[in-house]
PDB file of C-alpha atoms in Angstrom:
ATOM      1  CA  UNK A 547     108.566 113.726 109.574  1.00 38.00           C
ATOM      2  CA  UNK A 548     106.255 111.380 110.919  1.00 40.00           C
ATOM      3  CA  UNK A 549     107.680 107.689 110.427  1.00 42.00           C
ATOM      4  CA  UNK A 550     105.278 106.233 112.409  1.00 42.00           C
ATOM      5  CA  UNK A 551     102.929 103.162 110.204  1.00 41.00           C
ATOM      6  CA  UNK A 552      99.557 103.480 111.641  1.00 41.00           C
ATOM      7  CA  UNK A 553      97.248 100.323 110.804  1.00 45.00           C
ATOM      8  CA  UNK A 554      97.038 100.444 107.136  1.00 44.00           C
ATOM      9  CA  UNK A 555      94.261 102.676 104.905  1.00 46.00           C
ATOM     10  CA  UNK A 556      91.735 101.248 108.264  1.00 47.00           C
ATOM     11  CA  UNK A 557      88.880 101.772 105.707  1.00 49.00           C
ATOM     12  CA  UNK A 558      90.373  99.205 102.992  1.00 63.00           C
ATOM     13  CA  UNK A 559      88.556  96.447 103.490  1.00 79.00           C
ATOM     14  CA  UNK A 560      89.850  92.760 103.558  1.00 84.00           C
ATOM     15  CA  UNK A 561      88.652  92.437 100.129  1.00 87.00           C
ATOM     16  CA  UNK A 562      90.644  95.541  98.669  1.00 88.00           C
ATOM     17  CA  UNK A 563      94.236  94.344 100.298  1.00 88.00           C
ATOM     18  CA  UNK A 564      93.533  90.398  98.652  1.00 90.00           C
ATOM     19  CA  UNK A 565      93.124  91.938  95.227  1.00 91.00           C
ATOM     20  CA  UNK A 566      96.126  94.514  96.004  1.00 92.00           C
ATOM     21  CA  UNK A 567      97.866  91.232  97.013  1.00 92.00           C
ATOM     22  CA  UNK A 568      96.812  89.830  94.256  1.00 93.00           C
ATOM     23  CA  UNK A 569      97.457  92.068  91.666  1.00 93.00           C
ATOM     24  CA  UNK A 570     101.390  92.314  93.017  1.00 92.00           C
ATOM     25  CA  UNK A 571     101.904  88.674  92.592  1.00 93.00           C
ATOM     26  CA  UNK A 572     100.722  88.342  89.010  1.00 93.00           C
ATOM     27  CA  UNK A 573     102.848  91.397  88.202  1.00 93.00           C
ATOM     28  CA  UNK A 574     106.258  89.590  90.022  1.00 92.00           C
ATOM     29  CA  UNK A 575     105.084  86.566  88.012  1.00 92.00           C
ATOM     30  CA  UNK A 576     104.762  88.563  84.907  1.00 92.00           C
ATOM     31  CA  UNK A 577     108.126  90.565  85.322  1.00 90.00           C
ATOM     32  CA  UNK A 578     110.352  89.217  87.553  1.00 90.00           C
ATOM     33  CA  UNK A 579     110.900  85.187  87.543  1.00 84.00           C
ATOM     34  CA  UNK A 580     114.418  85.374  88.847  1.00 88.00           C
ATOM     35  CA  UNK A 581     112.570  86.414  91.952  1.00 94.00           C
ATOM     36  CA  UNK A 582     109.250  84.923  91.733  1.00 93.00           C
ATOM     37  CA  UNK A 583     110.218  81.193  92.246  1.00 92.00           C
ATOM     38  CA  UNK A 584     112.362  81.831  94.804  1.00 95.00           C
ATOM     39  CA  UNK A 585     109.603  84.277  96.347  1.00 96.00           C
ATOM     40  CA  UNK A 586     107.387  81.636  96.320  1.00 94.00           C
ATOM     41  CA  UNK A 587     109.444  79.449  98.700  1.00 95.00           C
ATOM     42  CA  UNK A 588     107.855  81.950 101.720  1.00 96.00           C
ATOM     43  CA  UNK A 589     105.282  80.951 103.919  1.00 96.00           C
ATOM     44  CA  UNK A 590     102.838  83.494 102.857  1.00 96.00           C
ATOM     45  CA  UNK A 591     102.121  86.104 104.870  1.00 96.00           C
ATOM     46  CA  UNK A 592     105.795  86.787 104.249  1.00 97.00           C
ATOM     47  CA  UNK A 593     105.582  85.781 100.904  1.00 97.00           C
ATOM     48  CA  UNK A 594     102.704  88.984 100.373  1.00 97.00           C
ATOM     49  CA  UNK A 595     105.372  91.528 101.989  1.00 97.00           C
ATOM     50  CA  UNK A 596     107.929  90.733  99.677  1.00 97.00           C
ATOM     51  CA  UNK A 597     105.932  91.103  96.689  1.00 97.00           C
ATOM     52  CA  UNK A 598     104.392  94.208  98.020  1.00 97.00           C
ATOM     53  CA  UNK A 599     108.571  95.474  98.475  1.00 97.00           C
ATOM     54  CA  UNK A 600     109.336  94.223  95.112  1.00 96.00           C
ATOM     55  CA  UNK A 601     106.348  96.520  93.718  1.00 96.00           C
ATOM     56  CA  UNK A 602     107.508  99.187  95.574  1.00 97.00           C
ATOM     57  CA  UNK A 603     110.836  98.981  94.047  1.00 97.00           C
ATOM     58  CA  UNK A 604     109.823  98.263  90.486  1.00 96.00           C
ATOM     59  CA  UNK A 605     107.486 101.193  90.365  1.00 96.00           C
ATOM     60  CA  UNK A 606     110.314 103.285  91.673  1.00 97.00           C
ATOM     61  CA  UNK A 607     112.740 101.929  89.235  1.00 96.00           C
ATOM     62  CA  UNK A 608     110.331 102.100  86.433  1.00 95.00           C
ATOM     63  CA  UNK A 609     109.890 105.706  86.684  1.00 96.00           C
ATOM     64  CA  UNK A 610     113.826 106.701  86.998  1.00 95.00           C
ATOM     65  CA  UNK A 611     114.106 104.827  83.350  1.00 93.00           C
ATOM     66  CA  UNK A 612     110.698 105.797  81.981  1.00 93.00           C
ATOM     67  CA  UNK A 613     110.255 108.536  79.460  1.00 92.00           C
ATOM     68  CA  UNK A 614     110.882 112.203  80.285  1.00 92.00           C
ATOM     69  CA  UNK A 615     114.049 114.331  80.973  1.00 94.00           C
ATOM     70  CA  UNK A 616     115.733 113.665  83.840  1.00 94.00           C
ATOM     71  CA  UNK A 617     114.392 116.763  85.860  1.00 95.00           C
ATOM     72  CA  UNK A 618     110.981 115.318  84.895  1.00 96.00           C
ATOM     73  CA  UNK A 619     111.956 111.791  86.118  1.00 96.00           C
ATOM     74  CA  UNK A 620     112.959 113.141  89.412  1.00 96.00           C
ATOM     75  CA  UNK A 621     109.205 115.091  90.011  1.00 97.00           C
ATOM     76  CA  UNK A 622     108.162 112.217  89.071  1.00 97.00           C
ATOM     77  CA  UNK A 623     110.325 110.501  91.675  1.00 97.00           C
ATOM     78  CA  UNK A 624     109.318 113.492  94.579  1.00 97.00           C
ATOM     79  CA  UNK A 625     105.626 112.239  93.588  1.00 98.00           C
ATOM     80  CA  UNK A 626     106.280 108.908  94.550  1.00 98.00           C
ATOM     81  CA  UNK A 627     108.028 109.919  97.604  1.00 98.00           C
ATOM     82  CA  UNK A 628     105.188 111.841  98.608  1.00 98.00           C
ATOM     83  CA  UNK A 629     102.950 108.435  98.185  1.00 98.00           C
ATOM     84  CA  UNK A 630     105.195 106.779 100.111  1.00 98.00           C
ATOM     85  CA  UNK A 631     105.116 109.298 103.043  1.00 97.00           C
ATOM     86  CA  UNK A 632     101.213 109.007 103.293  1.00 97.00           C
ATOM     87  CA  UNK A 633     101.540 105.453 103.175  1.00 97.00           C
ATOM     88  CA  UNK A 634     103.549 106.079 106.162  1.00 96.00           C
ATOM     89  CA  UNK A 635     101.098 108.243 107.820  1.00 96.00           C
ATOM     90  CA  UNK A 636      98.076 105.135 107.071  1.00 94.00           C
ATOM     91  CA  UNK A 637      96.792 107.004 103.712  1.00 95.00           C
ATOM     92  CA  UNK A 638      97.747 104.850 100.888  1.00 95.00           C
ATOM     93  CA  UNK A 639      96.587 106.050  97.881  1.00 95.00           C
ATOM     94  CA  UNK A 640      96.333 103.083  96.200  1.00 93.00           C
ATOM     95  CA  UNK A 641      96.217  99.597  95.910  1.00 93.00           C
ATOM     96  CA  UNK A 642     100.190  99.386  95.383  1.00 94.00           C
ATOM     97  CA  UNK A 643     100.624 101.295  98.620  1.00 96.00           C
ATOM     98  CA  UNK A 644      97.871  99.257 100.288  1.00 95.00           C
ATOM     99  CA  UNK A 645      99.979  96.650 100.032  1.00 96.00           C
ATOM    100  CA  UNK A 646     103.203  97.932 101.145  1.00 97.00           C
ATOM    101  CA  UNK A 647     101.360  99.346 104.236  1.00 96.00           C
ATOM    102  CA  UNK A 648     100.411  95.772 105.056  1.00 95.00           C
ATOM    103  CA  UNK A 649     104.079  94.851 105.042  1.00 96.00           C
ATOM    104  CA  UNK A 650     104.959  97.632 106.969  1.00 97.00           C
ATOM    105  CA  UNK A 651     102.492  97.165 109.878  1.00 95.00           C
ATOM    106  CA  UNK A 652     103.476  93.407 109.491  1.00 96.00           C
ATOM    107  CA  UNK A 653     106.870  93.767 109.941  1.00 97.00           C
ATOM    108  CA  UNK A 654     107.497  96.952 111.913  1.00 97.00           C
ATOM    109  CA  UNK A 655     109.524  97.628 108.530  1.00 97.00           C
ATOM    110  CA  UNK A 656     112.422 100.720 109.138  1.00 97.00           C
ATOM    111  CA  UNK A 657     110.784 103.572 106.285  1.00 97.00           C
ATOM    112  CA  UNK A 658     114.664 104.875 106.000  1.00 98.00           C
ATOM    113  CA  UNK A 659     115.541 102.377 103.668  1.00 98.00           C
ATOM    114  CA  UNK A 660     112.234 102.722 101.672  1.00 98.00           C
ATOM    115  CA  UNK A 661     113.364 106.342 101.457  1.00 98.00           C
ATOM    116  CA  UNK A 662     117.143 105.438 100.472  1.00 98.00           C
ATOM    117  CA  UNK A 663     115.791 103.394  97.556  1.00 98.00           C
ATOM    118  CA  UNK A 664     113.892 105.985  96.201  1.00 98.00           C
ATOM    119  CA  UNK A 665     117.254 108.210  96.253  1.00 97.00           C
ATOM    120  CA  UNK A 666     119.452 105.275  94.471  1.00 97.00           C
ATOM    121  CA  UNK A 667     116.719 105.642  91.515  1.00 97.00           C
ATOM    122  CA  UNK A 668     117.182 109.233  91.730  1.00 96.00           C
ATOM    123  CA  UNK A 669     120.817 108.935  90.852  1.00 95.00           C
ATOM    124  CA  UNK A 670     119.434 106.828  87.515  1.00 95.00           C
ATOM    125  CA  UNK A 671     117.719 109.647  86.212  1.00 94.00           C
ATOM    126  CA  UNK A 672     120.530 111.141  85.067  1.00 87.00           C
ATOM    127  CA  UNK A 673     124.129 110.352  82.986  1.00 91.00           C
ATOM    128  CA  UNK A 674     125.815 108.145  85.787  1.00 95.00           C
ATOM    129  CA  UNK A 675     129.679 107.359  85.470  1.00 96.00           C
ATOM    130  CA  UNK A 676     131.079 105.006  89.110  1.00 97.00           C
ATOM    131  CA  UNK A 677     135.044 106.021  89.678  1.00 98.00           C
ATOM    132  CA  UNK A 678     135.619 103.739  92.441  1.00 98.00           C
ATOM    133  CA  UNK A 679     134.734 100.509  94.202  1.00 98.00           C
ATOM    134  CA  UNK A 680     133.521 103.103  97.372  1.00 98.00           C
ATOM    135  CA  UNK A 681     131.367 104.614  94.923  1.00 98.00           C
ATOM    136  CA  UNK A 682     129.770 100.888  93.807  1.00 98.00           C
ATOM    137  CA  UNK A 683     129.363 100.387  96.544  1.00 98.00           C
ATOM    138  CA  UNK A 684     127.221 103.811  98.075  1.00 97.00           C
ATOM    139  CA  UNK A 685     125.245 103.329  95.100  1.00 97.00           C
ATOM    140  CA  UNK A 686     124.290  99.439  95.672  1.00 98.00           C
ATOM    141  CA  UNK A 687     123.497  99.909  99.233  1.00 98.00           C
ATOM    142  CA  UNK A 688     121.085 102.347  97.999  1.00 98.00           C
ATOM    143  CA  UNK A 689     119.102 100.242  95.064  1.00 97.00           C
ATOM    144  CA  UNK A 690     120.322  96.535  96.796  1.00 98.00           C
ATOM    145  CA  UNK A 691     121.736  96.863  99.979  1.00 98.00           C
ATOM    146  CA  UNK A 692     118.470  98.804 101.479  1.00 98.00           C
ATOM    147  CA  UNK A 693     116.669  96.335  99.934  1.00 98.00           C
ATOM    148  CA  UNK A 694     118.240  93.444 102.005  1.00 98.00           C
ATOM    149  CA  UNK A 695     117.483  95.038 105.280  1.00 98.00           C
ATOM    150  CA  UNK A 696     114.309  95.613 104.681  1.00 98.00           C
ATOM    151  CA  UNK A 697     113.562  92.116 103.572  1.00 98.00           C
ATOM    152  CA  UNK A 698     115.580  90.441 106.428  1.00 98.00           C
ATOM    153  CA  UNK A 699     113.084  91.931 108.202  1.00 98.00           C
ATOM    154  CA  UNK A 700     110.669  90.357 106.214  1.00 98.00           C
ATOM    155  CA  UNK A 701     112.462  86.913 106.974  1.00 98.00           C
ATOM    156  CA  UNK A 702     112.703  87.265 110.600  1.00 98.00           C
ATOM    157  CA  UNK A 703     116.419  87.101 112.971  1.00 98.00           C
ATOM    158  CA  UNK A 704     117.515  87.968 115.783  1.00 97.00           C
ATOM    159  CA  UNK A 705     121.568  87.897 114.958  1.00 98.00           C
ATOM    160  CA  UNK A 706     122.450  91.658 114.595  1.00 98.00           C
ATOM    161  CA  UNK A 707     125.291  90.377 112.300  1.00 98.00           C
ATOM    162  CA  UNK A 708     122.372  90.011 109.896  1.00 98.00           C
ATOM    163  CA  UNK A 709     122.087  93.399 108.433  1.00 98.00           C
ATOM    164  CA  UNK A 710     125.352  93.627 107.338  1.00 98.00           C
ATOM    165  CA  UNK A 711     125.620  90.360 105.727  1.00 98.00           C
ATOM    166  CA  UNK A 712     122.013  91.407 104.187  1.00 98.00           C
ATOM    167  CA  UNK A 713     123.815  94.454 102.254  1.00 98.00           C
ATOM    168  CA  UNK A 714     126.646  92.152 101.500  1.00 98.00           C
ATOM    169  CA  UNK A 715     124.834  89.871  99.335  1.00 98.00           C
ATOM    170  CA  UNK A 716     122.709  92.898  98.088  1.00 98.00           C
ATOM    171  CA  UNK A 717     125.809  93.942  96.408  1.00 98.00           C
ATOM    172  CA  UNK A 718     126.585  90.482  95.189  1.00 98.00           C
ATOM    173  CA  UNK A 719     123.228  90.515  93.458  1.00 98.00           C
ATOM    174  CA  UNK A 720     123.737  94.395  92.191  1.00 98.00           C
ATOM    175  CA  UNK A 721     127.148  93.692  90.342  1.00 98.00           C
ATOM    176  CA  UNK A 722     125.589  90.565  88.770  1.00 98.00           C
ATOM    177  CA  UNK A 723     123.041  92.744  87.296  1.00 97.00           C
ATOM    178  CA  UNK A 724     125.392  95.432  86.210  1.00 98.00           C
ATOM    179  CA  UNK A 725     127.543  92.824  84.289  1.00 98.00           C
ATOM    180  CA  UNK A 726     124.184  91.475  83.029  1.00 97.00           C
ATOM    181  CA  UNK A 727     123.174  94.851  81.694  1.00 97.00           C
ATOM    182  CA  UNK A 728     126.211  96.187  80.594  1.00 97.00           C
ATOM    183  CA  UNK A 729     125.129  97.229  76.983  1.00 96.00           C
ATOM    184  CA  UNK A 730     121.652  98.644  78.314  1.00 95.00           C
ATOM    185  CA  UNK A 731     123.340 100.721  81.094  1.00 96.00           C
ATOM    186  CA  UNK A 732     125.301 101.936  78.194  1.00 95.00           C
ATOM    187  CA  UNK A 733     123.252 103.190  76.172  1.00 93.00           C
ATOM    188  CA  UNK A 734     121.317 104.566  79.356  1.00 93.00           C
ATOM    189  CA  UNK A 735     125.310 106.633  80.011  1.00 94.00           C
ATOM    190  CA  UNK A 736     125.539 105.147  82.833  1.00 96.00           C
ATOM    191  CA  UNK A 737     128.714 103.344  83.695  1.00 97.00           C
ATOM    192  CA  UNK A 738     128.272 100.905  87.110  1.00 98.00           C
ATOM    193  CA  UNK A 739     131.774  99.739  87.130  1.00 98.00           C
ATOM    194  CA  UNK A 740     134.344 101.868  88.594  1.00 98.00           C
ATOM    195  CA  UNK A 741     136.803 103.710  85.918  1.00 98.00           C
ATOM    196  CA  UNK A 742     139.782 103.137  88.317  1.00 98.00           C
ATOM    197  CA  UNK A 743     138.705  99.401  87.377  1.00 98.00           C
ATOM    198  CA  UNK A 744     138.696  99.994  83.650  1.00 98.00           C
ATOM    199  CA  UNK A 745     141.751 101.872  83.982  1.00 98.00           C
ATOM    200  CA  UNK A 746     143.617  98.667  86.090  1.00 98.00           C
ATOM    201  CA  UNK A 747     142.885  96.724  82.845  1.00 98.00           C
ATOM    202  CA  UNK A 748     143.163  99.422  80.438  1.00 98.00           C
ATOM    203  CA  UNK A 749     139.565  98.450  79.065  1.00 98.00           C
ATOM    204  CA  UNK A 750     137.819 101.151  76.663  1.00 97.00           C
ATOM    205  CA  UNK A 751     134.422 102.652  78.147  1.00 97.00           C
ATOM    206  CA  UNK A 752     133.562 101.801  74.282  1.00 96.00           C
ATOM    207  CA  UNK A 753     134.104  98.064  74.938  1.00 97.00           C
ATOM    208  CA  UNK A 754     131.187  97.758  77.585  1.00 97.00           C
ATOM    209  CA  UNK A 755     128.633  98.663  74.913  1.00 96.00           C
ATOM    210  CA  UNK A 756     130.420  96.230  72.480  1.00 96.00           C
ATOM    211  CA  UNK A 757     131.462  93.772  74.296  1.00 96.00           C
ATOM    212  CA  UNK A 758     134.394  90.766  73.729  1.00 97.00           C
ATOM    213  CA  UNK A 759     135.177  91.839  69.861  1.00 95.00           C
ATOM    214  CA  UNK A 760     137.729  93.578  68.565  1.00 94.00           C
ATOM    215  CA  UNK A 761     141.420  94.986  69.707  1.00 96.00           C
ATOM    216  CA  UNK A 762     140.073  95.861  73.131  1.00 97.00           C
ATOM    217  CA  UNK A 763     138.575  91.699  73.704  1.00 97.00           C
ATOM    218  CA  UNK A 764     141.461  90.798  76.122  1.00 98.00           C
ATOM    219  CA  UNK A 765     141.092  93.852  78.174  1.00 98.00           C
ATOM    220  CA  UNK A 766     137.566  93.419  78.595  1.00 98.00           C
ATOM    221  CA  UNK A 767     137.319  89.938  79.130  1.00 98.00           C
ATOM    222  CA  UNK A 768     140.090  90.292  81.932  1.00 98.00           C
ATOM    223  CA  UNK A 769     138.073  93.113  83.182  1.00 98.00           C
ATOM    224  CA  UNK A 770     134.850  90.875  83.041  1.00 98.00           C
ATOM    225  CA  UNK A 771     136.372  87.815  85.204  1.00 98.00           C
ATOM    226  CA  UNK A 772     138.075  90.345  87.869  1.00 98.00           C
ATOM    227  CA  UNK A 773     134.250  91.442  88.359  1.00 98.00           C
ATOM    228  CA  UNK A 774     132.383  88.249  88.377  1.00 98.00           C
ATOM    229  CA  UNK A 775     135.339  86.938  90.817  1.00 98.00           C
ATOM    230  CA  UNK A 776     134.546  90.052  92.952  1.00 98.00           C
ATOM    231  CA  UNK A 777     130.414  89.148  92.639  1.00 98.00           C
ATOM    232  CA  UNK A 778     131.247  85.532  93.522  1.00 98.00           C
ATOM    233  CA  UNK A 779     133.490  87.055  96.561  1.00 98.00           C
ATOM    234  CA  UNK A 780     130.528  88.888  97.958  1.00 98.00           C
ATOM    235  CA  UNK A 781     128.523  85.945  97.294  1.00 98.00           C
ATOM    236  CA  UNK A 782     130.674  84.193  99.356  1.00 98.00           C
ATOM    237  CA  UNK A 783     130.989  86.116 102.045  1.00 98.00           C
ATOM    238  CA  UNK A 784     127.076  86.511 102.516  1.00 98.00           C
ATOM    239  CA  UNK A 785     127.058  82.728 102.862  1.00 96.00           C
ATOM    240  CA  UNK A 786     126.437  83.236 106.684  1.00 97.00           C
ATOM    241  CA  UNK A 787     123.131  85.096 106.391  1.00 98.00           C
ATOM    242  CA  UNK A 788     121.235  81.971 105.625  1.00 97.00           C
ATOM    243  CA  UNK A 789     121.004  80.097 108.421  1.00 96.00           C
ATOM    244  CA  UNK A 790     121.052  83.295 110.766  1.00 97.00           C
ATOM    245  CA  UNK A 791     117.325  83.772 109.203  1.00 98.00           C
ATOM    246  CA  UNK A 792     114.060  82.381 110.563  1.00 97.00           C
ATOM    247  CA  UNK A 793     114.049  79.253 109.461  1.00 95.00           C
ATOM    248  CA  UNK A 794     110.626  79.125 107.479  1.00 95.00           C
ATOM    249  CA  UNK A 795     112.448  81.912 105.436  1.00 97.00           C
ATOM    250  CA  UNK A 796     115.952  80.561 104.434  1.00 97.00           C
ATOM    251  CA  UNK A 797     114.727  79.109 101.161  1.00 96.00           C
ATOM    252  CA  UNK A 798     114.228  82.369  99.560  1.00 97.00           C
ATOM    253  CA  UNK A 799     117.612  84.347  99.780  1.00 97.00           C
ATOM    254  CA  UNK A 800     119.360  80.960  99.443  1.00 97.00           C
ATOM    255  CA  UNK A 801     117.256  80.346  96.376  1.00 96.00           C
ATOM    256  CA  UNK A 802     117.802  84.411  95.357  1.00 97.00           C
ATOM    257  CA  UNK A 803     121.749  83.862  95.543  1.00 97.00           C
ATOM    258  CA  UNK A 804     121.679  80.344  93.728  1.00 96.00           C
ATOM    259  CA  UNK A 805     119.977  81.658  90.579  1.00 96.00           C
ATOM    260  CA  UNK A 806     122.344  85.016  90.273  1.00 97.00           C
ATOM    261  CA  UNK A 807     125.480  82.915  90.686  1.00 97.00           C
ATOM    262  CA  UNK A 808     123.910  81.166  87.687  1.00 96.00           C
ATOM    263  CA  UNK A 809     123.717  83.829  85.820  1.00 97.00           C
ATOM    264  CA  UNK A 810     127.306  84.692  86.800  1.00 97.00           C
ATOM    265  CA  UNK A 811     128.169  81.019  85.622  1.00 97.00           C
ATOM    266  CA  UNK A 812     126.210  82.097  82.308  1.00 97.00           C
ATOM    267  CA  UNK A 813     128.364  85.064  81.576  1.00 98.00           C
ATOM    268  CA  UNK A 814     131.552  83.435  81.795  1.00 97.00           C
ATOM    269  CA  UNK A 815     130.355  80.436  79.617  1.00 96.00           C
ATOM    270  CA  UNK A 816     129.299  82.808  77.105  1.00 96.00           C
ATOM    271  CA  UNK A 817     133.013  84.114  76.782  1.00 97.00           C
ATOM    272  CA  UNK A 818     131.144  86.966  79.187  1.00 98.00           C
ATOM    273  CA  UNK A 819     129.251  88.106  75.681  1.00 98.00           C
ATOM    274  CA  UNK A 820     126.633  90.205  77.468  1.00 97.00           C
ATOM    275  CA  UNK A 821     125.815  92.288  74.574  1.00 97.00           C
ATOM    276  CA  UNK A 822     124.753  90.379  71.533  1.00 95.00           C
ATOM    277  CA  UNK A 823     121.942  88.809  73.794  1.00 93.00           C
ATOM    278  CA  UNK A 824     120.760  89.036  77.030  1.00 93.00           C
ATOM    279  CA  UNK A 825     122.024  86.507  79.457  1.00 95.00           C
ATOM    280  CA  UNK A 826     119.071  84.487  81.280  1.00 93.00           C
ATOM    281  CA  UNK A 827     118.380  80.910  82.314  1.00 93.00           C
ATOM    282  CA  UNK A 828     116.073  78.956  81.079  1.00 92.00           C
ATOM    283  CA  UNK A 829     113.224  77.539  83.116  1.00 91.00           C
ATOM    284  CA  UNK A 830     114.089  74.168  84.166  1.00 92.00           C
ATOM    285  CA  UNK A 831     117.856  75.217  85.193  1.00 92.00           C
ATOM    286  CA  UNK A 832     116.220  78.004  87.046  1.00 91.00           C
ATOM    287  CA  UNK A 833     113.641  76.102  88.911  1.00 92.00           C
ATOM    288  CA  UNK A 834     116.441  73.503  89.569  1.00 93.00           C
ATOM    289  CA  UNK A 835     118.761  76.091  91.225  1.00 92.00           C
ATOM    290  CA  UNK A 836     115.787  77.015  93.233  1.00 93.00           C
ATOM    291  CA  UNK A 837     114.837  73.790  94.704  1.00 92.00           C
ATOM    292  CA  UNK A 838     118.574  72.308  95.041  1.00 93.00           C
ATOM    293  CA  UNK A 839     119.294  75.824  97.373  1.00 93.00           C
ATOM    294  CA  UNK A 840     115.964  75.447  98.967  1.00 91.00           C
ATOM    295  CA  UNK A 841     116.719  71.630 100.407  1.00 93.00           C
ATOM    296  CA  UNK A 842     120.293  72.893 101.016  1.00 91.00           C
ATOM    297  CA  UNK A 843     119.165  75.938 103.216  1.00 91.00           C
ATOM    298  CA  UNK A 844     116.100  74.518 105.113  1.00 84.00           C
ATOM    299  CA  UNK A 845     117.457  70.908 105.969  1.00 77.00           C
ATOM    300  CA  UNK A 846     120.559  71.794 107.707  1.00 62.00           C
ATOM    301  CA  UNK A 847     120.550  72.034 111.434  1.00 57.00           C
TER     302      UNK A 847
END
């Protein structure tokens, strides 16, 4: 397999990749704002390869929960792999791709973990239950952890302690969005957290769907603060990663971090009620986590 990222789609013109560009921005802003603020903190050449990785992994992750049986989700899933590859070989086939090619020229990005993400939403398409922490863990390298070392390229280092500490706070971010989503996953059958967890608190499968009601409340809710504790753990010990970074680029992953352990401070206020509504922040605390992790990150020596 060729791996090599020749300059991208040489007959786009500049005018084609600014409306790719473009057209990936509006589509963070319209989708994503827990990344999008913090996204904007790049400079922006860095700023347009992120966006173009974010559309690569929404578009991935949109067709692992689109409609379809799973053997159909996974074609389509081989399709997109297929784009991806003649991306690789400097045919993008279209303006998505253009855009991801820029990224990848820019940043001499590794393809592997483009190629491990698209195998993490292969495992989606498909009932999903997680027995054990090892198995969390497999699974968020590949939707989250991949996903870190492809944008610490994007950020720039040198400190080869950087990739791991990258995955580390990809999981951080991947077990705040499984407690987030714990009724959607649900009816999805797919079960993030590992059973030897639910077993260790004698929690009901049932009660992720339903949440802190009922005879099974105290097992879930002890079940609930053993996994945000193990989120804010990870969180924790990613702390390093920041200031390893280039230093136009810290702002973003510390701003990334700050709004999720928001969101982890969210689910515990709301008794860790993830089910009767889905747990967001509103703008102003959001933009305020952004900028307070932003001064914190890029004013220290």
């Amino acid at each position: 397999m060729n791996t090599a990222a020749p300059a991208p789609g040489r007959a786009a013109t500049a005018t084609a990749r600014r409306r790719a560009h473009r057209a990936l921005a509006r589509e963070v802003r319209r989708l994503a704002a827990n990344f999008y603020y913090p996204f904007l903190l790049l400079p922006p050449r860095r700023r347009r390869a992120i966006f173009a990785l974010y559309g690569f992994c929404r578009a991935a992750d949109d067709v692992a929960d689109g409609p379809g049986s799973a053997a159909e989700r996974r074609q389509g899933l081989e399709r997109y792999r297929q784009a991806l590859q003649a991306t690789l070989d400097g045919h993008p086939p279209g303006p998505r791709w253009l855009a991801l090619a820029d990224a990848v020229e820019a940043f001499h990005l590794d393809p592997l973990p483009l190629q491990t993400i698209i195998d993490g939403c292969a495992a989606d398409c498909a009932p999903l239950a997680v027995d054990t922490l090892q198995d969390l863990e497999r699974y968020a390298y590949q939707v989250a952890g991949a996903v870190g070392l492809l944008s610490a390229q994007i950020f720039g280092y040198r400190d080869p302690a950087v990739p791991q500490l990258a995955i580390r706070l990809g999981f951080a971010m991947q077990l705040t969005n499984v407690l987030r989503d714990l009724r959607e996953d649900a009816q999805r059958q797919r079960r993030y957290l590992p059973r030897e967890d639910l077993e260790r608190f004698r929690c009901p499968e049932a009660a992720l769907a339903t949440g802190p009601v009922g005879p099974a409340a105290p097992a879930y809710r002890a079940l609930l603060r053993f996994e945000v504790a193990r989120a804010r753990e990870s969180f924790a010990a990613a702390r390093p990663l920041i200031p390893l970074l280039d230093r136009s680029a810290r702002g973003c992953p510390a701003a990334l971090a700050a709004v999720y352990l928001a969101l982890l401070e969210r689910i515990e206020a709301r008794g860790y009620d993830v089910q009767s509504q889905r747990v967001s922040l509103p703008l102003p605390a959001k933009v305020g986590a952004v900028l307070r992790a932003y001064a914190a990150a890029t004013w220290r020596p």
